[in-house]
């Protein structure tokens, strides 16, 4: 079944993820209309897919030949395109910023839930070939997770491009929190956080930091042990120090399980050890992340079961980060209310 889609925005991942994936998946996702805040860019993308270049997002969303909208970046329009899609009853693929305000954006969450539309947020780490293979190994060879370590370091210029917020590592931490939750398979119950503040300058925010470290605690269940995870992200390497960036770079994820350990480097490298020894897997021939994401979105839209869990996951990750701020202020563990994280 082919879905007729409209594109809103392009974003930094257009050339590497969204554009190539849409070209490959034209038999499933038919691009009918394009809107961006840059008219020339709109014309170029529309011409490539033989689609209509439109002047307004609302005019595009309300078209009868559009079944779903792919919102590929969060612009100055904010939540308006998403709210318009809810009003028009169109499925939503959200690849914009995951940085939501847990308190003030609850109306957006409520409208998505009440609209009846399918909603999918873009979590690229979930659909990386290495992550999908790790989930298989956890179920078959390695056993349940016990400890997870995720460390991400960026050049200062790279951090500035990833996030336009005063705190440049926030976006990365949100994705790391969701990544760990996805691998463990349940929500954390407590968080402990620390950060290294930076001079905000005359017009900056007092909450700016160039390094943050979070410890998450996952309670044990009847069939799974408790899990401790340590996440860190920093943008403390100056742009001129390119050589330092790659020196002894840590694995994207280091996970200790009941019967083995594994090291992941996204998107497609996985090294794991069990009692039989070392195993190294290169998954470059697997379906790329972008195609995995859009294929899953196609499945969500055409399925009889509506997908709304992603909006809960977005707010859950933001709730963890909000609690981390409280932990930094008090210097103590902060318990997470899973019910509050999952529902308004």
GROMACS .gro file of C-alpha atoms in nm:
model
  344
    1UNK     CA    1   0.000   0.000   0.000
    2UNK     CA    2   0.145   0.336  -0.106
    3UNK     CA    3   0.110   0.630   0.134
    4UNK     CA    4   0.086   0.982  -0.008
    5UNK     CA    5   0.302   1.211   0.203
    6UNK     CA    6   0.385   1.577   0.233
    7UNK     CA    7   0.725   1.700   0.347
    8UNK     CA    8   0.764   1.988   0.592
    9UNK     CA    9   1.120   2.118   0.625
   10UNK     CA   10   1.438   1.935   0.538
   11UNK     CA   11   1.683   1.953   0.829
   12UNK     CA   12   2.048   1.859   0.868
   13UNK     CA   13   1.980   1.489   0.797
   14UNK     CA   14   1.814   1.545   0.458
   15UNK     CA   15   2.119   1.463   0.246
   16UNK     CA   16   2.238   1.169   0.457
   17UNK     CA   17   1.915   1.008   0.580
   18UNK     CA   18   1.577   1.138   0.467
   19UNK     CA   19   1.642   1.219   0.101
   20UNK     CA   20   1.818   0.890   0.010
   21UNK     CA   21   1.562   0.685   0.205
   22UNK     CA   22   1.263   0.847   0.033
   23UNK     CA   23   1.418   0.780  -0.307
   24UNK     CA   24   1.458   0.409  -0.227
   25UNK     CA   25   1.109   0.379  -0.075
   26UNK     CA   26   0.913   0.551  -0.352
   27UNK     CA   27   0.704   0.235  -0.392
   28UNK     CA   28   0.574   0.286  -0.036
   29UNK     CA   29   0.598   0.661   0.028
   30UNK     CA   30   0.479   0.884  -0.255
   31UNK     CA   31   0.594   1.243  -0.201
   32UNK     CA   32   0.311   1.464  -0.330
   33UNK     CA   33   0.391   1.808  -0.185
   34UNK     CA   34   0.679   1.994  -0.021
   35UNK     CA   35   0.693   2.296   0.208
   36UNK     CA   36   1.001   2.455   0.365
   37UNK     CA   37   1.069   2.802   0.497
   38UNK     CA   38   1.320   2.853   0.211
   39UNK     CA   39   1.135   2.882  -0.126
   40UNK     CA   40   1.435   2.783  -0.339
   41UNK     CA   41   1.493   2.470  -0.132
   42UNK     CA   42   1.123   2.384  -0.160
   43UNK     CA   43   1.141   2.404  -0.539
   44UNK     CA   44   1.455   2.189  -0.557
   45UNK     CA   45   1.314   1.909  -0.340
   46UNK     CA   46   0.976   1.921  -0.513
   47UNK     CA   47   1.141   1.900  -0.852
   48UNK     CA   48   1.344   1.598  -0.750
   49UNK     CA   49   1.033   1.403  -0.647
   50UNK     CA   50   0.801   1.553  -0.913
   51UNK     CA   51   0.588   1.691  -0.631
   52UNK     CA   52   0.410   2.024  -0.580
   53UNK     CA   53   0.595   2.310  -0.412
   54UNK     CA   54   0.345   2.478  -0.178
   55UNK     CA   55   0.362   2.814  -0.003
   56UNK     CA   56   0.208   2.717   0.330
   57UNK     CA   57   0.215   2.413   0.555
   58UNK     CA   58  -0.157   2.432   0.637
   59UNK     CA   59  -0.257   2.438   0.271
   60UNK     CA   60  -0.046   2.127   0.213
   61UNK     CA   61  -0.171   1.935   0.517
   62UNK     CA   62  -0.538   1.988   0.430
   63UNK     CA   63  -0.499   1.855   0.075
   64UNK     CA   64  -0.713   1.549   0.001
   65UNK     CA   65  -0.421   1.369  -0.167
   66UNK     CA   66  -0.204   1.376   0.148
   67UNK     CA   67  -0.230   1.083   0.391
   68UNK     CA   68   0.062   1.166   0.620
   69UNK     CA   69   0.314   1.442   0.686
   70UNK     CA   70   0.686   1.406   0.748
   71UNK     CA   71   0.800   1.696   0.968
   72UNK     CA   72   1.175   1.679   0.921
   73UNK     CA   73   1.283   1.975   1.134
   74UNK     CA   74   1.150   2.204   1.404
   75UNK     CA   75   1.157   2.557   1.267
   76UNK     CA   76   1.030   2.888   1.401
   77UNK     CA   77   0.682   2.746   1.334
   78UNK     CA   78   0.722   2.532   1.645
   79UNK     CA   79   0.440   2.286   1.702
   80UNK     CA   80   0.201   2.449   1.453
   81UNK     CA   81   0.250   2.195   1.168
   82UNK     CA   82   0.196   1.906   1.408
   83UNK     CA   83  -0.119   2.062   1.551
   84UNK     CA   84  -0.251   2.126   1.199
   85UNK     CA   85  -0.188   1.761   1.109
   86UNK     CA   86  -0.381   1.648   1.419
   87UNK     CA   87  -0.669   1.873   1.321
   88UNK     CA   88  -0.672   1.735   0.967
   89UNK     CA   89  -0.641   1.373   1.082
   90UNK     CA   90  -0.309   1.308   0.907
   91UNK     CA   91  -0.046   1.068   1.038
   92UNK     CA   92   0.270   1.234   1.168
   93UNK     CA   93   0.639   1.146   1.137
   94UNK     CA   94   0.824   1.382   1.372
   95UNK     CA   95   1.197   1.425   1.307
   96UNK     CA   96   1.219   1.766   1.472
   97UNK     CA   97   1.374   1.847   1.807
   98UNK     CA   98   1.282   1.603   2.085
   99UNK     CA   99   1.329   1.876   2.345
  100UNK     CA  100   0.980   1.919   2.489
  101UNK     CA  101   0.873   2.108   2.799
  102UNK     CA  102   0.717   1.843   3.021
  103UNK     CA  103   0.480   2.091   3.183
  104UNK     CA  104   0.402   2.350   2.916
  105UNK     CA  105   0.372   2.118   2.615
  106UNK     CA  106   0.115   1.881   2.763
  107UNK     CA  107  -0.152   2.035   2.539
  108UNK     CA  108   0.041   1.912   2.234
  109UNK     CA  109   0.053   1.563   2.380
  110UNK     CA  110  -0.318   1.570   2.460
  111UNK     CA  111  -0.413   1.683   2.109
  112UNK     CA  112  -0.209   1.403   1.950
  113UNK     CA  113  -0.374   1.145   2.173
  114UNK     CA  114  -0.725   1.279   2.114
  115UNK     CA  115  -0.684   1.324   1.737
  116UNK     CA  116  -0.670   0.951   1.665
  117UNK     CA  117  -0.373   0.985   1.426
  118UNK     CA  118  -0.062   0.766   1.422
  119UNK     CA  119   0.245   0.941   1.555
  120UNK     CA  120   0.606   0.831   1.521
  121UNK     CA  121   0.904   1.018   1.661
  122UNK     CA  122   1.243   0.973   1.499
  123UNK     CA  123   1.474   0.779   1.733
  124UNK     CA  124   1.760   0.684   1.498
  125UNK     CA  125   1.962   0.498   1.761
  126UNK     CA  126   1.677   0.251   1.809
  127UNK     CA  127   1.678   0.149   1.443
  128UNK     CA  128   2.053   0.134   1.387
  129UNK     CA  129   2.155  -0.214   1.264
  130UNK     CA  130   2.385  -0.258   1.566
  131UNK     CA  131   2.101  -0.186   1.809
  132UNK     CA  132   1.859  -0.424   1.636
  133UNK     CA  133   2.122  -0.699   1.640
  134UNK     CA  134   2.197  -0.628   2.008
  135UNK     CA  135   1.830  -0.681   2.096
  136UNK     CA  136   1.847  -1.020   1.922
  137UNK     CA  137   2.160  -1.116   2.117
  138UNK     CA  138   2.004  -1.011   2.448
  139UNK     CA  139   1.715  -1.247   2.377
  140UNK     CA  140   1.932  -1.537   2.261
  141UNK     CA  141   2.297  -1.529   2.374
  142UNK     CA  142   2.389  -1.247   2.611
  143UNK     CA  143   2.096  -1.249   2.852
  144UNK     CA  144   1.929  -0.955   3.026
  145UNK     CA  145   2.123  -0.626   3.069
  146UNK     CA  146   2.286  -0.547   3.404
  147UNK     CA  147   2.495  -0.234   3.333
  148UNK     CA  148   2.512   0.008   3.038
  149UNK     CA  149   2.766   0.282   2.964
  150UNK     CA  150   2.711   0.541   2.691
  151UNK     CA  151   2.962   0.820   2.633
  152UNK     CA  152   2.936   1.079   2.357
  153UNK     CA  153   3.186   1.358   2.298
  154UNK     CA  154   3.154   1.628   2.035
  155UNK     CA  155   3.350   1.915   1.896
  156UNK     CA  156   3.209   2.246   2.010
  157UNK     CA  157   3.106   2.332   1.653
  158UNK     CA  158   2.934   1.994   1.611
  159UNK     CA  159   2.736   2.046   1.931
  160UNK     CA  160   2.626   2.390   1.813
  161UNK     CA  161   2.490   2.239   1.490
  162UNK     CA  162   2.304   1.957   1.664
  163UNK     CA  163   2.121   2.177   1.909
  164UNK     CA  164   2.025   2.541   1.895
  165UNK     CA  165   1.955   2.548   2.267
  166UNK     CA  166   2.166   2.717   2.531
  167UNK     CA  167   2.268   2.371   2.656
  168UNK     CA  168   2.426   2.204   2.350
  169UNK     CA  169   2.440   1.852   2.496
  170UNK     CA  170   2.071   1.833   2.591
  171UNK     CA  171   1.949   1.691   2.258
  172UNK     CA  172   2.210   1.415   2.266
  173UNK     CA  173   2.125   1.322   2.625
  174UNK     CA  174   1.756   1.291   2.536
  175UNK     CA  175   1.842   1.039   2.265
  176UNK     CA  176   2.085   0.852   2.493
  177UNK     CA  177   1.819   0.826   2.765
  178UNK     CA  178   1.569   0.683   2.517
  179UNK     CA  179   1.832   0.448   2.372
  180UNK     CA  180   1.906   0.296   2.713
  181UNK     CA  181   1.537   0.269   2.797
  182UNK     CA  182   1.476   0.094   2.465
  183UNK     CA  183   1.758  -0.157   2.517
  184UNK     CA  184   1.658  -0.231   2.878
  185UNK     CA  185   1.291  -0.253   2.784
  186UNK     CA  186   1.145  -0.052   3.072
  187UNK     CA  187   1.156   0.297   3.222
  188UNK     CA  188   1.416   0.410   3.480
  189UNK     CA  189   1.301   0.470   3.837
  190UNK     CA  190   1.569   0.712   3.960
  191UNK     CA  191   1.836   0.946   3.830
  192UNK     CA  192   2.156   1.106   3.961
  193UNK     CA  193   2.317   1.386   3.760
  194UNK     CA  194   2.613   1.621   3.758
  195UNK     CA  195   2.730   1.882   3.510
  196UNK     CA  196   3.022   2.110   3.435
  197UNK     CA  197   2.896   2.467   3.392
  198UNK     CA  198   3.047   2.707   3.141
  199UNK     CA  199   3.059   3.083   3.132
  200UNK     CA  200   2.730   3.182   2.964
  201UNK     CA  201   2.858   3.522   2.852
  202UNK     CA  202   2.661   3.845   2.871
  203UNK     CA  203   2.352   3.705   2.694
  204UNK     CA  204   2.373   3.333   2.764
  205UNK     CA  205   2.182   3.105   2.997
  206UNK     CA  206   2.301   3.021   3.344
  207UNK     CA  207   2.212   2.657   3.268
  208UNK     CA  208   2.479   2.620   2.997
  209UNK     CA  209   2.718   2.328   3.039
  210UNK     CA  210   2.981   2.159   2.825
  211UNK     CA  211   2.960   1.820   3.000
  212UNK     CA  212   2.683   1.630   3.176
  213UNK     CA  213   2.680   1.287   3.334
  214UNK     CA  214   2.367   1.094   3.431
  215UNK     CA  215   2.329   0.769   3.623
  216UNK     CA  216   1.995   0.595   3.574
  217UNK     CA  217   1.858   0.320   3.792
  218UNK     CA  218   1.615   0.060   3.657
  219UNK     CA  219   1.434  -0.147   3.917
  220UNK     CA  220   1.447  -0.524   3.888
  221UNK     CA  221   1.145  -0.730   3.789
  222UNK     CA  222   1.046  -1.093   3.841
  223UNK     CA  223   1.245  -1.206   3.537
  224UNK     CA  224   1.502  -0.924   3.497
  225UNK     CA  225   1.780  -0.797   3.725
  226UNK     CA  226   1.812  -0.431   3.825
  227UNK     CA  227   2.008  -0.223   3.575
  228UNK     CA  228   2.243   0.070   3.632
  229UNK     CA  229   2.334   0.292   3.338
  230UNK     CA  230   2.582   0.575   3.309
  231UNK     CA  231   2.538   0.833   3.032
  232UNK     CA  232   2.765   1.123   2.956
  233UNK     CA  233   2.787   1.381   2.682
  234UNK     CA  234   3.033   1.666   2.642
  235UNK     CA  235   3.121   1.942   2.397
  236UNK     CA  236   3.446   2.042   2.564
  237UNK     CA  237   3.682   1.981   2.269
  238UNK     CA  238   3.755   2.302   2.073
  239UNK     CA  239   3.683   2.291   1.701
  240UNK     CA  240   4.053   2.333   1.616
  241UNK     CA  241   4.148   2.011   1.796
  242UNK     CA  242   4.025   1.769   1.528
  243UNK     CA  243   4.293   1.510   1.611
  244UNK     CA  244   4.190   1.497   1.976
  245UNK     CA  245   3.833   1.416   1.878
  246UNK     CA  246   3.917   1.068   1.753
  247UNK     CA  247   4.184   0.980   2.006
  248UNK     CA  248   4.079   0.675   2.210
  249UNK     CA  249   3.715   0.746   2.140
  250UNK     CA  250   3.481   0.540   2.363
  251UNK     CA  251   3.230   0.294   2.227
  252UNK     CA  252   2.885   0.436   2.163
  253UNK     CA  253   2.746   0.181   2.407
  254UNK     CA  254   2.917  -0.070   2.636
  255UNK     CA  255   2.667  -0.314   2.783
  256UNK     CA  256   2.720  -0.585   3.044
  257UNK     CA  257   2.462  -0.864   3.039
  258UNK     CA  258   2.400  -1.181   3.237
  259UNK     CA  259   2.605  -1.402   3.003
  260UNK     CA  260   2.830  -1.163   2.812
  261UNK     CA  261   2.925  -0.809   2.719
  262UNK     CA  262   2.900  -0.606   2.400
  263UNK     CA  263   3.044  -0.287   2.249
  264UNK     CA  264   2.844  -0.090   1.991
  265UNK     CA  265   2.961   0.176   1.749
  266UNK     CA  266   2.670   0.315   1.553
  267UNK     CA  267   2.535   0.255   1.309
  268UNK     CA  268   2.663  -0.092   1.220
  269UNK     CA  269   2.957  -0.221   1.427
  270UNK     CA  270   2.906  -0.466   1.711
  271UNK     CA  271   3.168  -0.660   1.909
  272UNK     CA  272   3.047  -0.901   2.176
  273UNK     CA  273   3.199  -1.154   2.411
  274UNK     CA  274   3.057  -1.459   2.582
  275UNK     CA  275   3.204  -1.778   2.725
  276UNK     CA  276   3.292  -1.892   2.371
  277UNK     CA  277   3.512  -1.587   2.312
  278UNK     CA  278   3.506  -1.279   2.090
  279UNK     CA  279   3.259  -1.216   1.810
  280UNK     CA  280   3.281  -0.919   1.574
  281UNK     CA  281   2.994  -0.828   1.344
  282UNK     CA  282   2.996  -0.564   1.072
  283UNK     CA  283   2.639  -0.494   0.967
  284UNK     CA  284   2.706  -0.259   0.676
  285UNK     CA  285   2.490  -0.469   0.444
  286UNK     CA  286   2.180  -0.430   0.663
  287UNK     CA  287   1.906  -0.180   0.578
  288UNK     CA  288   2.027   0.176   0.661
  289UNK     CA  289   1.880   0.362   0.957
  290UNK     CA  290   1.675   0.602   0.744
  291UNK     CA  291   1.508   0.322   0.553
  292UNK     CA  292   1.440   0.133   0.876
  293UNK     CA  293   1.272   0.440   1.026
  294UNK     CA  294   1.052   0.520   0.727
  295UNK     CA  295   0.964   0.155   0.670
  296UNK     CA  296   0.848   0.134   1.029
  297UNK     CA  297   0.644   0.453   0.982
  298UNK     CA  298   0.479   0.301   0.674
  299UNK     CA  299   0.397  -0.006   0.883
  300UNK     CA  300   0.251   0.211   1.161
  301UNK     CA  301   0.024   0.403   0.922
  302UNK     CA  302  -0.103   0.096   0.735
  303UNK     CA  303  -0.146  -0.117   1.047
  304UNK     CA  304  -0.483  -0.159   1.213
  305UNK     CA  305  -0.316  -0.082   1.546
  306UNK     CA  306  -0.258   0.287   1.612
  307UNK     CA  307   0.088   0.389   1.732
  308UNK     CA  308   0.097   0.658   2.003
  309UNK     CA  309   0.366   0.518   2.231
  310UNK     CA  310   0.637   0.737   2.077
  311UNK     CA  311   0.485   1.057   2.216
  312UNK     CA  312   0.494   0.898   2.562
  313UNK     CA  313   0.859   0.807   2.509
  314UNK     CA  314   0.947   1.163   2.407
  315UNK     CA  315   0.792   1.303   2.723
  316UNK     CA  316   0.943   1.028   2.938
  317UNK     CA  317   1.294   1.116   2.822
  318UNK     CA  318   1.227   1.485   2.885
  319UNK     CA  319   1.091   1.402   3.233
  320UNK     CA  320   1.414   1.217   3.317
  321UNK     CA  321   1.621   1.516   3.207
  322UNK     CA  322   1.403   1.752   3.411
  323UNK     CA  323   1.458   1.532   3.717
  324UNK     CA  324   1.831   1.536   3.641
  325UNK     CA  325   1.828   1.915   3.684
  326UNK     CA  326   1.679   1.867   4.029
  327UNK     CA  327   1.947   1.609   4.109
  328UNK     CA  328   2.221   1.852   4.009
  329UNK     CA  329   2.076   2.111   4.244
  330UNK     CA  330   2.045   1.874   4.541
  331UNK     CA  331   2.336   1.639   4.475
  332UNK     CA  332   2.114   1.338   4.546
  333UNK     CA  333   1.924   1.067   4.363
  334UNK     CA  334   1.581   1.176   4.241
  335UNK     CA  335   1.302   0.920   4.212
  336UNK     CA  336   1.107   0.918   3.888
  337UNK     CA  337   0.732   0.888   3.885
  338UNK     CA  338   0.671   0.649   3.597
  339UNK     CA  339   0.302   0.729   3.588
  340UNK     CA  340   0.374   1.098   3.547
  341UNK     CA  341   0.633   1.023   3.281
  342UNK     CA  342   0.392   0.812   3.081
  343UNK     CA  343   0.073   1.019   3.098
  344UNK     CA  344  -0.022   1.387   3.126
   0.00000   0.00000   0.00000
